[in-house]
Each structure stands twice: as structure tokens, then as C-alpha cells.
XYZ file of C-alpha atoms in Angstrom:
108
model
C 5.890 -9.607 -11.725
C 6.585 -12.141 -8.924
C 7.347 -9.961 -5.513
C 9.961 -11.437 -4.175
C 12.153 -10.835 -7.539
C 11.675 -7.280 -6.526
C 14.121 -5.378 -4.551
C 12.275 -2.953 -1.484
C 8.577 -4.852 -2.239
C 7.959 -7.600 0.674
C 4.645 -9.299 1.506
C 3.470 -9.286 4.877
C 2.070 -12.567 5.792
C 0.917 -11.999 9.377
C -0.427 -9.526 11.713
C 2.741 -9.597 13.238
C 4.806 -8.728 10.099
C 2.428 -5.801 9.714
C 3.330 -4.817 13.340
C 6.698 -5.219 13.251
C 6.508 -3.063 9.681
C 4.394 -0.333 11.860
C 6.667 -0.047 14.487
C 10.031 0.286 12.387
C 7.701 3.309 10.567
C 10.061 3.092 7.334
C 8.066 2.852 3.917
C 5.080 2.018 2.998
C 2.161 -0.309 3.428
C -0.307 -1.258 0.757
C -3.525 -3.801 1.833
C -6.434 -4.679 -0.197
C -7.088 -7.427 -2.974
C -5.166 -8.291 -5.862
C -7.061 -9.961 -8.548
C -6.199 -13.248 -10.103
C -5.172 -13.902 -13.709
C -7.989 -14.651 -16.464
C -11.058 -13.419 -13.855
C -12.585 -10.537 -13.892
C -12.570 -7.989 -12.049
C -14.565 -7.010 -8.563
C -15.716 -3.864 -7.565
C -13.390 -2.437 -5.191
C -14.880 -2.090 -1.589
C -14.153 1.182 -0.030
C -11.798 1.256 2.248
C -9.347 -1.320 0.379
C -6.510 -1.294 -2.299
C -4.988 1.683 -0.210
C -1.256 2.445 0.467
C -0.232 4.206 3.548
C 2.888 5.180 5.453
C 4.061 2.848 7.613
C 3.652 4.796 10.374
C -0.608 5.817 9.636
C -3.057 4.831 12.418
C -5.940 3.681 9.748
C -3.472 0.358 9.327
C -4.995 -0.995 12.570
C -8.656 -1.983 10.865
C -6.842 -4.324 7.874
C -8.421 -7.086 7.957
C -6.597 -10.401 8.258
C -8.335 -11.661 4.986
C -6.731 -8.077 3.154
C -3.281 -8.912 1.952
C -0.675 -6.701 3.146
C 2.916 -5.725 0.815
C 5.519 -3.202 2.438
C 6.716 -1.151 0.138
C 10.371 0.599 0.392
C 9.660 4.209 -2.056
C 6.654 5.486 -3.374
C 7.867 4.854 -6.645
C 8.561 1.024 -6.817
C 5.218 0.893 -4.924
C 3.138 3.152 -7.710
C 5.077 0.840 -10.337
C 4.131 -2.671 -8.703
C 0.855 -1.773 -7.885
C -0.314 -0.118 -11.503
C 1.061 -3.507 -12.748
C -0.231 -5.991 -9.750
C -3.878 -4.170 -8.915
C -3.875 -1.941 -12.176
C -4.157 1.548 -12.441
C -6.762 3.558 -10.990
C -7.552 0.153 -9.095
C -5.751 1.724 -6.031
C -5.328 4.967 -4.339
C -3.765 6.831 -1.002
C -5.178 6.743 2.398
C -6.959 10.019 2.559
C -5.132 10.674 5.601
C -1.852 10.373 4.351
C -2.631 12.178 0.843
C -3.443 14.756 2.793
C 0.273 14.515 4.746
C 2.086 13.898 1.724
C 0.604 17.469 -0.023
C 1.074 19.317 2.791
C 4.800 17.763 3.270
C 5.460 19.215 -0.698
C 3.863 22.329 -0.225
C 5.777 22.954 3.034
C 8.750 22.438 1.082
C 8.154 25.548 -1.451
């Protein structure tokens, strides 16, 4: 599924895209790999394929070789991801699991 056919899914091409992203705070930010059609797939390195809020402080060690897709909702990002990276190919920033939870669990 191309990303620009989706609505709330942008790539970031450049640092400064992932800045500007940052500073606005809205969303989310995914950066890691995404494999290519017909290879197979690499063992994830740790610390990649992770999606973030906008706003998390662990965004400022992507690397500029890491691609980088702003998300709108946590939903069309879970959805493009599963079918992009695959499932269980990708996961939260423990930092931001961690806000999420405690965000639901405040709510109660």
C-alpha cells in the first residue's frame, strides 16, 4: 500500500521534516527499516522499527539512514505498519508504552 494514497501517513524525508514533525508534537513517528518485496527478511536491530509520539525525546538518535513516516492515529499507523513492516516486526518505544498505559489507566 503506496503511502502517499493514504490519508494521515506521510514520509519524512529529512532531518528537518522530522524536526518540524517534533516540534508541531501532533501524531506519531515511526523509524526503522522496511523490507523490500521478494527478499527476505533481516533480523531487526534493537532499537529500530519503533513508533513514538511525536513529541518523545528517544527521536533525537534516528539515524539518517532509518526511514522516518509520521503517522496521524495510532490506528492507521498499527494498520500500515502490520502491512508495510509486518506484524510483530515492530513495536512501541518503551518510553512511550509506558505513557500510553499509564494515560488509560489514569482514565479508569
Amino acid at each position: 500500500m503506496p503511502i502517499q494514497d493514504q490519508a494521515g501517513v506521510r514520509p519524512l524525508d529529512s532531518s528537518d521534516e522530522l524536526d518540524e514533525a517534533r516540534l508541531e508534537a501532533i501524531g506519531f513517528i515511526f523509524h526503522g527499516s522496511i523490507p523490500l518485496e521478494d527478499v527476505k527478511k533481516k533480523a531487526i536491530k534493537a532499537g529500530t522499527n519503533l513508533l513514538h509520539f511525536a513529541r518523545c525525546a528517544k527521536l533525537d538518535k534516528v539515524g539518517d539512514e532509518e526511514v522516518a513516516i509520521w503517522y496521524r492515529s495510532i490506528s492507521i499507523a498499527k494498520v500500515h505498519l502490520d502491512e508495510t513492516i509486518g506484524q510483530n516486526r515492530w513495536k512501541w518505544c518503551k518510553i512511550c508504552e509506558r505513557e500510553i498505559t499509564q494515560k488509560i489507566l489514569n482514565e479508569r
